[in-house]
PDB file of N, CA and C in Angstrom:
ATOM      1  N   UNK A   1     -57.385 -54.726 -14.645  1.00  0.00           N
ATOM      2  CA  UNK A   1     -56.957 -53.715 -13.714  1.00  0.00           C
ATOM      3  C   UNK A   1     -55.626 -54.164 -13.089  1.00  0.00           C
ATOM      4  N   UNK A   2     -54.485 -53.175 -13.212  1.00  0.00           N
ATOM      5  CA  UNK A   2     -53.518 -53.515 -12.419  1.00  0.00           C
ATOM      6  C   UNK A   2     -53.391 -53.245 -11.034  1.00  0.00           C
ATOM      7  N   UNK A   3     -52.807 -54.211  -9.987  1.00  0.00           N
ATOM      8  CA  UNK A   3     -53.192 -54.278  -8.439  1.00  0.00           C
ATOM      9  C   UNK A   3     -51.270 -53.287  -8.113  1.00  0.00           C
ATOM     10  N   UNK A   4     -52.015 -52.435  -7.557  1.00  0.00           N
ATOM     11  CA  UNK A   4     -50.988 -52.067  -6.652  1.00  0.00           C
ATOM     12  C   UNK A   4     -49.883 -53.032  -5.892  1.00  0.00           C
ATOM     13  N   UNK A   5     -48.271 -52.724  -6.520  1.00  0.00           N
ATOM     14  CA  UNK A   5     -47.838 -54.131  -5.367  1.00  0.00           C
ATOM     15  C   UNK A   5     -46.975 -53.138  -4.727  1.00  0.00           C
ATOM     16  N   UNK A   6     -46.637 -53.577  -3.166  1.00  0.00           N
ATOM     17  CA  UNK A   6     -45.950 -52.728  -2.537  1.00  0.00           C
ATOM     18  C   UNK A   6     -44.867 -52.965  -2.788  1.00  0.00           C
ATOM     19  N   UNK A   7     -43.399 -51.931  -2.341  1.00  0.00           N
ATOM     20  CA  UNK A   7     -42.424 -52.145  -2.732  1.00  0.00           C
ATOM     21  C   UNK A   7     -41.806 -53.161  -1.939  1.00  0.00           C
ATOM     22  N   UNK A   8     -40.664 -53.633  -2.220  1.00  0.00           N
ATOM     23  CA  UNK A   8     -40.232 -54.303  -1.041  1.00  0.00           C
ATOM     24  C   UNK A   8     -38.329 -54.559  -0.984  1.00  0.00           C
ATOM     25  N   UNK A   9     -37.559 -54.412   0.089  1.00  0.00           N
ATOM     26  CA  UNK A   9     -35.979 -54.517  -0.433  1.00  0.00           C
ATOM     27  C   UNK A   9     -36.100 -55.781   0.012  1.00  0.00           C
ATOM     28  N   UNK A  10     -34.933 -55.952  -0.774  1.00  0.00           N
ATOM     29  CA  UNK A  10     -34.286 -57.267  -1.218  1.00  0.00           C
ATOM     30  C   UNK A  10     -32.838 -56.728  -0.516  1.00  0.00           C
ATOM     31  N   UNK A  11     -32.011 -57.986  -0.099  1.00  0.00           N
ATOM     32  CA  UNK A  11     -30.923 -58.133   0.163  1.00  0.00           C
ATOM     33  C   UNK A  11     -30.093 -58.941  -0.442  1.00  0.00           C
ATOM     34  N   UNK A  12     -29.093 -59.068  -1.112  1.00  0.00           N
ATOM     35  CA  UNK A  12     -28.239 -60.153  -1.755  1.00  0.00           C
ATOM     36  C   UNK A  12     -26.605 -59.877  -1.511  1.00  0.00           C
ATOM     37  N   UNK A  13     -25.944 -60.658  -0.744  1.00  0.00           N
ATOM     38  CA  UNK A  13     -24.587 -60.420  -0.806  1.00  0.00           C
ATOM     39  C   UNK A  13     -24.063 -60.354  -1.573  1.00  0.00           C
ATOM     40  N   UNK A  14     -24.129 -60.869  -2.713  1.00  0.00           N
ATOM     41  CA  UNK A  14     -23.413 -60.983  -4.271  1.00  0.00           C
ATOM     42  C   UNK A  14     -23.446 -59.623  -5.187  1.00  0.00           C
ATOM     43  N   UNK A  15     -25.037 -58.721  -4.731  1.00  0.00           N
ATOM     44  CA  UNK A  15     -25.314 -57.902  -5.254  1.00  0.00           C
ATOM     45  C   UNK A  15     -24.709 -56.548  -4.767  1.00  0.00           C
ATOM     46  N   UNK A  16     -24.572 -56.931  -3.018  1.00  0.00           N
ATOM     47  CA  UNK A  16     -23.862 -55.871  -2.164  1.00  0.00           C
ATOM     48  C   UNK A  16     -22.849 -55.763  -1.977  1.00  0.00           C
ATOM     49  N   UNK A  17     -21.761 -56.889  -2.902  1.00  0.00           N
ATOM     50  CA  UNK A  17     -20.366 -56.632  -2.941  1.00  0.00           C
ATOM     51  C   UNK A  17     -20.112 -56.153  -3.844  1.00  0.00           C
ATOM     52  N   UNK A  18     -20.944 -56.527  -5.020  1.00  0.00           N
ATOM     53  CA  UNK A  18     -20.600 -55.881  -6.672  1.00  0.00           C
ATOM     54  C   UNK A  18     -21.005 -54.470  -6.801  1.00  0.00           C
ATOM     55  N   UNK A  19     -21.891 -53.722  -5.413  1.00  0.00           N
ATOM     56  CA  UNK A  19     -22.378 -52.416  -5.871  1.00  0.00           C
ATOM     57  C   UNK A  19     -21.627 -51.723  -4.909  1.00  0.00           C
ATOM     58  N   UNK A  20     -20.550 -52.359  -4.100  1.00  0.00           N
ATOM     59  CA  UNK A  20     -19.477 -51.534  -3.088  1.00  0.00           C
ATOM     60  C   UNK A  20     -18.380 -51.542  -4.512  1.00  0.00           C
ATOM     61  N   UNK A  21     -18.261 -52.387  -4.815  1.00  0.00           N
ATOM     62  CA  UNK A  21     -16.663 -52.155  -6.246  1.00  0.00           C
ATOM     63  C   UNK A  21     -17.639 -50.879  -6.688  1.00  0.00           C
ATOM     64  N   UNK A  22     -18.518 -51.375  -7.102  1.00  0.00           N
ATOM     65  CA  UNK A  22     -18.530 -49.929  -8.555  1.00  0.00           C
ATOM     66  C   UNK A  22     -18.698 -49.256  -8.161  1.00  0.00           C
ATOM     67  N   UNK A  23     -18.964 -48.751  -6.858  1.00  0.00           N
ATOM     68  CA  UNK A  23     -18.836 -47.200  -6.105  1.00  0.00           C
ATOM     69  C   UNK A  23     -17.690 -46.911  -5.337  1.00  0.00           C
ATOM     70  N   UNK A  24     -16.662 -47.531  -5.078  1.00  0.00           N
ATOM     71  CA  UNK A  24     -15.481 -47.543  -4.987  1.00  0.00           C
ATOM     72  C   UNK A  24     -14.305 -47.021  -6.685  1.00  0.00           C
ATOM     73  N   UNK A  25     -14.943 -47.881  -7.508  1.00  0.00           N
ATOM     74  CA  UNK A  25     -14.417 -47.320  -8.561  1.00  0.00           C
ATOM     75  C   UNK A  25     -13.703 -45.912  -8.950  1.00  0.00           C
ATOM     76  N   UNK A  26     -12.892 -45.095  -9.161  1.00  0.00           N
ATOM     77  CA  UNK A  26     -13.305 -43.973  -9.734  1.00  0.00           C
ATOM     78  C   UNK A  26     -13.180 -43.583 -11.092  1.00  0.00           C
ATOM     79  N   UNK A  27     -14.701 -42.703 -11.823  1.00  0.00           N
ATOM     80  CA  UNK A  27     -15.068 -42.740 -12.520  1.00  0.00           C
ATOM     81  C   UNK A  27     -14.266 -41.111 -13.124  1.00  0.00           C
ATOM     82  N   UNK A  28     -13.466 -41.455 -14.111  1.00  0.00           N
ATOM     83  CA  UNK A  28     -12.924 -40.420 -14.926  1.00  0.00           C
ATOM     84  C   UNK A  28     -13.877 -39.189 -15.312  1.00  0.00           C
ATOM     85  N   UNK A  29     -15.132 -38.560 -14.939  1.00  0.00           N
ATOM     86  CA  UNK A  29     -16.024 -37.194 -15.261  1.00  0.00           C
ATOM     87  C   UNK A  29     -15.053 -36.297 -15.880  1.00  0.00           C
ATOM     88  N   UNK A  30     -13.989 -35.613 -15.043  1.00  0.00           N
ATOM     89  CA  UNK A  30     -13.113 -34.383 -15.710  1.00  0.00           C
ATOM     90  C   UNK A  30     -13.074 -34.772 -17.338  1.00  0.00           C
ATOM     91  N   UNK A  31     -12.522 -36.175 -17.875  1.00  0.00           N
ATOM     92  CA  UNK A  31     -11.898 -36.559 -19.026  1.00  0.00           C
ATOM     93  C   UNK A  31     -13.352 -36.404 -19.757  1.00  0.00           C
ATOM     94  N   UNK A  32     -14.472 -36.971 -19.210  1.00  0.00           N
ATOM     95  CA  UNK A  32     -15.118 -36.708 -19.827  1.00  0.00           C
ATOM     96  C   UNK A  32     -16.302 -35.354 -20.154  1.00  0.00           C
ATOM     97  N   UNK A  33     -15.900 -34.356 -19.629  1.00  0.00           N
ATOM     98  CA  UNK A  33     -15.979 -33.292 -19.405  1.00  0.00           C
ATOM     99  C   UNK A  33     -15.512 -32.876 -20.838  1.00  0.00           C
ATOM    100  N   UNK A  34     -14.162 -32.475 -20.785  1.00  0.00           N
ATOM    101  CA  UNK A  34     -13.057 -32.269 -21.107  1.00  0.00           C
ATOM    102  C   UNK A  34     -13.252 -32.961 -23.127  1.00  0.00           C
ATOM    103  N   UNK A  35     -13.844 -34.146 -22.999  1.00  0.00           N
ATOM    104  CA  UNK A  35     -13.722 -34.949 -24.274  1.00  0.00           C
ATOM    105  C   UNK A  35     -15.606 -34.390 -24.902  1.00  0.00           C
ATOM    106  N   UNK A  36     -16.046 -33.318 -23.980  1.00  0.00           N
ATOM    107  CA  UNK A  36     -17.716 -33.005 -24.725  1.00  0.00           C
ATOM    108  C   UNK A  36     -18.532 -34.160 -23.993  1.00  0.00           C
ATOM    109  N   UNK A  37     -18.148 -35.108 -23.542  1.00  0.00           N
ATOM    110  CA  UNK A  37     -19.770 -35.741 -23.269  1.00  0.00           C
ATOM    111  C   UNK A  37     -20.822 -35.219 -21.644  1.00  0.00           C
ATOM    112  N   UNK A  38     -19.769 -34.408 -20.977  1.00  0.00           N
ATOM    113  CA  UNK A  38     -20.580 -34.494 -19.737  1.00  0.00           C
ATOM    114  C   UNK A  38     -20.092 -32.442 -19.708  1.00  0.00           C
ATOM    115  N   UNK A  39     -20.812 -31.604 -19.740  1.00  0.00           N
ATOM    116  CA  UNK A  39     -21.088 -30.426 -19.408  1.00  0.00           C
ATOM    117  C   UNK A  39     -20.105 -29.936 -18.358  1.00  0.00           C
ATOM    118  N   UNK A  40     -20.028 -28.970 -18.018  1.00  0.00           N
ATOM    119  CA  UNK A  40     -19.165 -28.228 -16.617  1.00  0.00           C
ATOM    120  C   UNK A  40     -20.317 -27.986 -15.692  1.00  0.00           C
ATOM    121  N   UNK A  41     -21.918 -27.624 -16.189  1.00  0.00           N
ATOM    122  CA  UNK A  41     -22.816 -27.859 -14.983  1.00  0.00           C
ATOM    123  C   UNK A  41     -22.844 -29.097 -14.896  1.00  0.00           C
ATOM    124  N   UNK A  42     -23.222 -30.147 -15.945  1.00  0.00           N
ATOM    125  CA  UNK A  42     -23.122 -31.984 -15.292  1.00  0.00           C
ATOM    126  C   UNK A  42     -22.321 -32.002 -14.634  1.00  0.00           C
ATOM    127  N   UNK A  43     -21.305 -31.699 -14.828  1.00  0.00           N
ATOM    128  CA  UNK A  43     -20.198 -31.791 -13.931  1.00  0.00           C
ATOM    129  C   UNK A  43     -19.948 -31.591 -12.498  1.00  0.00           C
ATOM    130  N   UNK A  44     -20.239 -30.837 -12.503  1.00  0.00           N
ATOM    131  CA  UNK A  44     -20.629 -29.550 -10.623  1.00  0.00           C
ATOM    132  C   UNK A  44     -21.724 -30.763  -9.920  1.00  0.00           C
ATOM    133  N   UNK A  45     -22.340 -30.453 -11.118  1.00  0.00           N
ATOM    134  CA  UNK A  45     -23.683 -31.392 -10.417  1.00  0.00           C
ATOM    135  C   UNK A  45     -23.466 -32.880  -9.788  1.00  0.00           C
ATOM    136  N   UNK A  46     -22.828 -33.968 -10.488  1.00  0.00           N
ATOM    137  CA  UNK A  46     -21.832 -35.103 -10.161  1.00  0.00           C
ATOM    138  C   UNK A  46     -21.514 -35.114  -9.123  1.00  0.00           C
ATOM    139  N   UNK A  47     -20.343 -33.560  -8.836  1.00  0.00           N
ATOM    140  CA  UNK A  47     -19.558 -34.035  -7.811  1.00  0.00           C
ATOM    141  C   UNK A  47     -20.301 -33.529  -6.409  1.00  0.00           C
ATOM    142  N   UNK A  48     -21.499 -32.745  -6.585  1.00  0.00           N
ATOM    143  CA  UNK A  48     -22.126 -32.031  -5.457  1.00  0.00           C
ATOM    144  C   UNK A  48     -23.273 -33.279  -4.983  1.00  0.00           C
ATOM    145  N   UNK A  49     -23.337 -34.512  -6.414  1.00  0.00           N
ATOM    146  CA  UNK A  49     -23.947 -35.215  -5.688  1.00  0.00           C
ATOM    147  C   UNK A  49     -23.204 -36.558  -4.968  1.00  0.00           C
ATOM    148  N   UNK A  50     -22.113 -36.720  -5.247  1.00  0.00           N
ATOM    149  CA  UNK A  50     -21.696 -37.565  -4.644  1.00  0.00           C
ATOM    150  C   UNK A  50     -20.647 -37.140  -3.775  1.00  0.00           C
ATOM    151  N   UNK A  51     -20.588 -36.079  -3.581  1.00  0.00           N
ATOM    152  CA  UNK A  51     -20.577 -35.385  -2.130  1.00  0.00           C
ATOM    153  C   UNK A  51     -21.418 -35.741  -1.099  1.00  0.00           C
ATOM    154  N   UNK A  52     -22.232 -35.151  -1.301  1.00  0.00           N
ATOM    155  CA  UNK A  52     -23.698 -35.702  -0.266  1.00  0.00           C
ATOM    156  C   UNK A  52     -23.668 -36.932  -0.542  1.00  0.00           C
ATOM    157  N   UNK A  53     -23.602 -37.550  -1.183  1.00  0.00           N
ATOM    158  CA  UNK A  53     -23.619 -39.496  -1.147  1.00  0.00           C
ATOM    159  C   UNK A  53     -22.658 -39.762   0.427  1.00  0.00           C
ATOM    160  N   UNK A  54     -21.396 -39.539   0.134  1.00  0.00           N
ATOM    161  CA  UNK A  54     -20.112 -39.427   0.993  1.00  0.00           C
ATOM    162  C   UNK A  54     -20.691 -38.923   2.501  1.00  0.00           C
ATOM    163  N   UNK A  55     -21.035 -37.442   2.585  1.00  0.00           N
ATOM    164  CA  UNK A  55     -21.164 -37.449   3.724  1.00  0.00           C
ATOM    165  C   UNK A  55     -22.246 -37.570   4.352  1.00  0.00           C
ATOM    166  N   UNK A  56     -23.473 -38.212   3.835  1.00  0.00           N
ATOM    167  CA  UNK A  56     -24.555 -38.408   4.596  1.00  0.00           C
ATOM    168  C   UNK A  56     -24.657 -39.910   4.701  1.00  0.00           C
ATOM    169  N   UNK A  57     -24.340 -40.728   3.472  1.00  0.00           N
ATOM    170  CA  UNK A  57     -24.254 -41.997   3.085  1.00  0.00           C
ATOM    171  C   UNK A  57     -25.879 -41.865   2.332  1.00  0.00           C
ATOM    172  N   UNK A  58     -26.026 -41.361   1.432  1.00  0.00           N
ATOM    173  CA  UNK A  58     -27.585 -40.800   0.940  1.00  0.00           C
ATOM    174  C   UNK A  58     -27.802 -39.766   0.504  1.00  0.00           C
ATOM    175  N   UNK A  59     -29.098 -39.272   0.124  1.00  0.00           N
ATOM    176  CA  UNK A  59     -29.372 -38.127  -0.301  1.00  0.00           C
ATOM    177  C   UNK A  59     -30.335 -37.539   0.667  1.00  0.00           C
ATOM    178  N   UNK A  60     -30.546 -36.131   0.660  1.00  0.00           N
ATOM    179  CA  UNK A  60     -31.882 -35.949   1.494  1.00  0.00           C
ATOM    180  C   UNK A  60     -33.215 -35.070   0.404  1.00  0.00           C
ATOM    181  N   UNK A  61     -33.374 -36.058  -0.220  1.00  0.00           N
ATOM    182  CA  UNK A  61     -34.342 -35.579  -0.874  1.00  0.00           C
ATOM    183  C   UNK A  61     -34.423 -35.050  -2.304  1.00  0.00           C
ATOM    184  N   UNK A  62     -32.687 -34.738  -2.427  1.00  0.00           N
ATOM    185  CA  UNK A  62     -32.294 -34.008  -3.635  1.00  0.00           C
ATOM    186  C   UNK A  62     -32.286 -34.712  -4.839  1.00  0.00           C
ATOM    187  N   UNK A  63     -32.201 -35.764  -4.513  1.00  0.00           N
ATOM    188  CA  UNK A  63     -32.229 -37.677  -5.466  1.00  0.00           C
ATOM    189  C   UNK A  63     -33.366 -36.555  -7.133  1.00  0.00           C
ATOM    190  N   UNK A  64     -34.381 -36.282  -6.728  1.00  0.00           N
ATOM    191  CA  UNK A  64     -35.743 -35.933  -7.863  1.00  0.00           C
ATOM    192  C   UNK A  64     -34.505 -35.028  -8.443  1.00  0.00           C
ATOM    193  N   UNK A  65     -33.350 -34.311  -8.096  1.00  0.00           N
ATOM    194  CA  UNK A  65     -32.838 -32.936  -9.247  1.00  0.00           C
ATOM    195  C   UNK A  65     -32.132 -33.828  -9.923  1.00  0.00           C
ATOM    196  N   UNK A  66     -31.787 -34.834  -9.750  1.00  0.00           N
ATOM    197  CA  UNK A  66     -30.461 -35.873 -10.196  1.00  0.00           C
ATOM    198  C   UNK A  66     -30.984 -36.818 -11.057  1.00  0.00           C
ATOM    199  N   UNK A  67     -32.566 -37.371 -11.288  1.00  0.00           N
ATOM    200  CA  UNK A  67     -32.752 -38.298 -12.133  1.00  0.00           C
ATOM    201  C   UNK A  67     -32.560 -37.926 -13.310  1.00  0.00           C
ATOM    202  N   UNK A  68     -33.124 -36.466 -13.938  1.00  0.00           N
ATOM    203  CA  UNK A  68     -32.787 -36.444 -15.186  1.00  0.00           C
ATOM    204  C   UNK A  68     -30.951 -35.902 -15.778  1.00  0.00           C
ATOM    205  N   UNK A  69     -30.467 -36.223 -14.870  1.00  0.00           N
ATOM    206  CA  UNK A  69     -29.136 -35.672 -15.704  1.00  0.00           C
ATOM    207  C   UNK A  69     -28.582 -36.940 -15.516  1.00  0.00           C
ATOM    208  N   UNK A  70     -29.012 -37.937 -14.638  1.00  0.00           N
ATOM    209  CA  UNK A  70     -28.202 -39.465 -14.557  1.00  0.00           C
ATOM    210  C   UNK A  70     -28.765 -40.238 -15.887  1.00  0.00           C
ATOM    211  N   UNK A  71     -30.297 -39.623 -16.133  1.00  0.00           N
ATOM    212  CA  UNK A  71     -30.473 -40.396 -17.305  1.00  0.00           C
ATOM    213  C   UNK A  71     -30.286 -39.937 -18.406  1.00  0.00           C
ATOM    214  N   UNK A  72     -29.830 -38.680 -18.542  1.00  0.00           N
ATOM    215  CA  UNK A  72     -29.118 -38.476 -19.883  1.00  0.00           C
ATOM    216  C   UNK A  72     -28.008 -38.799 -19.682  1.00  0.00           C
ATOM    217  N   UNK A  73     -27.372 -38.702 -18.837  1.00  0.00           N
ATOM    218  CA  UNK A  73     -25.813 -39.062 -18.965  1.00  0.00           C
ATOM    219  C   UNK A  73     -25.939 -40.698 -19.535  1.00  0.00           C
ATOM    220  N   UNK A  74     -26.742 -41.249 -19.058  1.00  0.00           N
ATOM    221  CA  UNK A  74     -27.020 -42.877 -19.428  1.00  0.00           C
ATOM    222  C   UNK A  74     -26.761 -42.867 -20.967  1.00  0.00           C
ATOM    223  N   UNK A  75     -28.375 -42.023 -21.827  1.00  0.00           N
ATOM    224  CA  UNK A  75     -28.017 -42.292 -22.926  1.00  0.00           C
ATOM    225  C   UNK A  75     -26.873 -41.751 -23.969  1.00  0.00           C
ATOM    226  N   UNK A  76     -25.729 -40.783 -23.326  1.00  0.00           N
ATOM    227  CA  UNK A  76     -24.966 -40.460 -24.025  1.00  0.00           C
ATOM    228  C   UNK A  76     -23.547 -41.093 -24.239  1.00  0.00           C
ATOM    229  N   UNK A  77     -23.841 -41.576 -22.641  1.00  0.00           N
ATOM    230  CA  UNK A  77     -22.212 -42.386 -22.349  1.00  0.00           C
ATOM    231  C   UNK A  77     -22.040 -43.536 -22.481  1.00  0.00           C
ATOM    232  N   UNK A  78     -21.190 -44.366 -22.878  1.00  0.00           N
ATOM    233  CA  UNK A  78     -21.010 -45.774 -23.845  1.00  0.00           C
ATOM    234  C   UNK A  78     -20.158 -46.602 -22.884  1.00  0.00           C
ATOM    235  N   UNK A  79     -19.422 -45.469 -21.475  1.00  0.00           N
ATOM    236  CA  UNK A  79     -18.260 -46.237 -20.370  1.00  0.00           C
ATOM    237  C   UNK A  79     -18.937 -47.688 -20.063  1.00  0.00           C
ATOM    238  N   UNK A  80     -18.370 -48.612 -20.022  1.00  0.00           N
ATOM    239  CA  UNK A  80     -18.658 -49.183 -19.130  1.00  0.00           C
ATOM    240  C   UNK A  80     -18.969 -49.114 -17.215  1.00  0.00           C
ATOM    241  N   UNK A  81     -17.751 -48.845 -17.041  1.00  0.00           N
ATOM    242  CA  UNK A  81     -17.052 -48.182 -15.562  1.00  0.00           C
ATOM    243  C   UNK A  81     -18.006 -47.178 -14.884  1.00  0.00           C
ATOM    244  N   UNK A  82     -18.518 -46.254 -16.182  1.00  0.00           N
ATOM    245  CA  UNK A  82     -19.461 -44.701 -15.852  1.00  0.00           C
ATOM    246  C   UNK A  82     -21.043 -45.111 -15.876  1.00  0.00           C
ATOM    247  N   UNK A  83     -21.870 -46.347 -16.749  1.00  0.00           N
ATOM    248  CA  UNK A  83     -22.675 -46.718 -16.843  1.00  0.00           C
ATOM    249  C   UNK A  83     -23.281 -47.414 -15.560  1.00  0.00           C
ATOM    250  N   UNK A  84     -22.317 -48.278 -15.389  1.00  0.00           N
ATOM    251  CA  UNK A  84     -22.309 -49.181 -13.922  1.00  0.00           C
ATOM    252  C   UNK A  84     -22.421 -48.518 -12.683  1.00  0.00           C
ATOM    253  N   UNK A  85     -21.663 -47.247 -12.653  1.00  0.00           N
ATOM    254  CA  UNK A  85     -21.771 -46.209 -11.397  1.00  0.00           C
ATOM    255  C   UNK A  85     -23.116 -45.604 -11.531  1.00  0.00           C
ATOM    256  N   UNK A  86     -23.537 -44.607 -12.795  1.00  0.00           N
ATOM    257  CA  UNK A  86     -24.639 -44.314 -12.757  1.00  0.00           C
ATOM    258  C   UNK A  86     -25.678 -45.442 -12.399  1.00  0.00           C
ATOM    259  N   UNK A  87     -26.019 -46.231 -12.475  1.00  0.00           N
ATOM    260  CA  UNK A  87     -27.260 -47.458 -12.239  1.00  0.00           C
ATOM    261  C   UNK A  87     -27.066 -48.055 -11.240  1.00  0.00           C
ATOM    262  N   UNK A  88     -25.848 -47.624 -10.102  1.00  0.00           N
ATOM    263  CA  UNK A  88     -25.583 -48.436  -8.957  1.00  0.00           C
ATOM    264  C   UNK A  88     -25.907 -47.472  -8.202  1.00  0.00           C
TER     265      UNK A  88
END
């Protein structure tokens, strides 16, 4: 039987400087828009979510509409730069 473990955060400075760069980054979407890999709704969708990233510093709840298009975007896109943002 597997035991329920609770969740728990972790803090790491090393981890919280490397996940301020890659969200600082900016990640070329239009080009890839533009080149077939990311849709004009992926697209909308992207920037409406990291909109709300920006001005709330978070999501409120909307996070569940966003998992499945972050994880296809995962398996389609090969960026480095775009991979790292999505998983950060």
């Amino acid at each position: 039987m597997v035991a329920d473990v609770p969740a728990a955060m972790v803090s790491n400075q090393f981890f919280d400087e490397f996940t301020d760069k890659v969200r600082v980054k900016p990640i070329p979407w239009e080009g890839f828009s533009r080149a077939g890999l990311v849709s004009s709704d992926e697209l909308r969708q992207l920037k409406e979510f990291q909109q709300r990233q920006q001005q709330q510093n978070g999501t409120d709840g909307s996070l569940s509409e966003y998992v499945g298009l972050l994880v296809g975007l995962c398996e389609r896109l090969s960026s480095l730069d775009a991979l790292q943002y999505l998983l950060v």
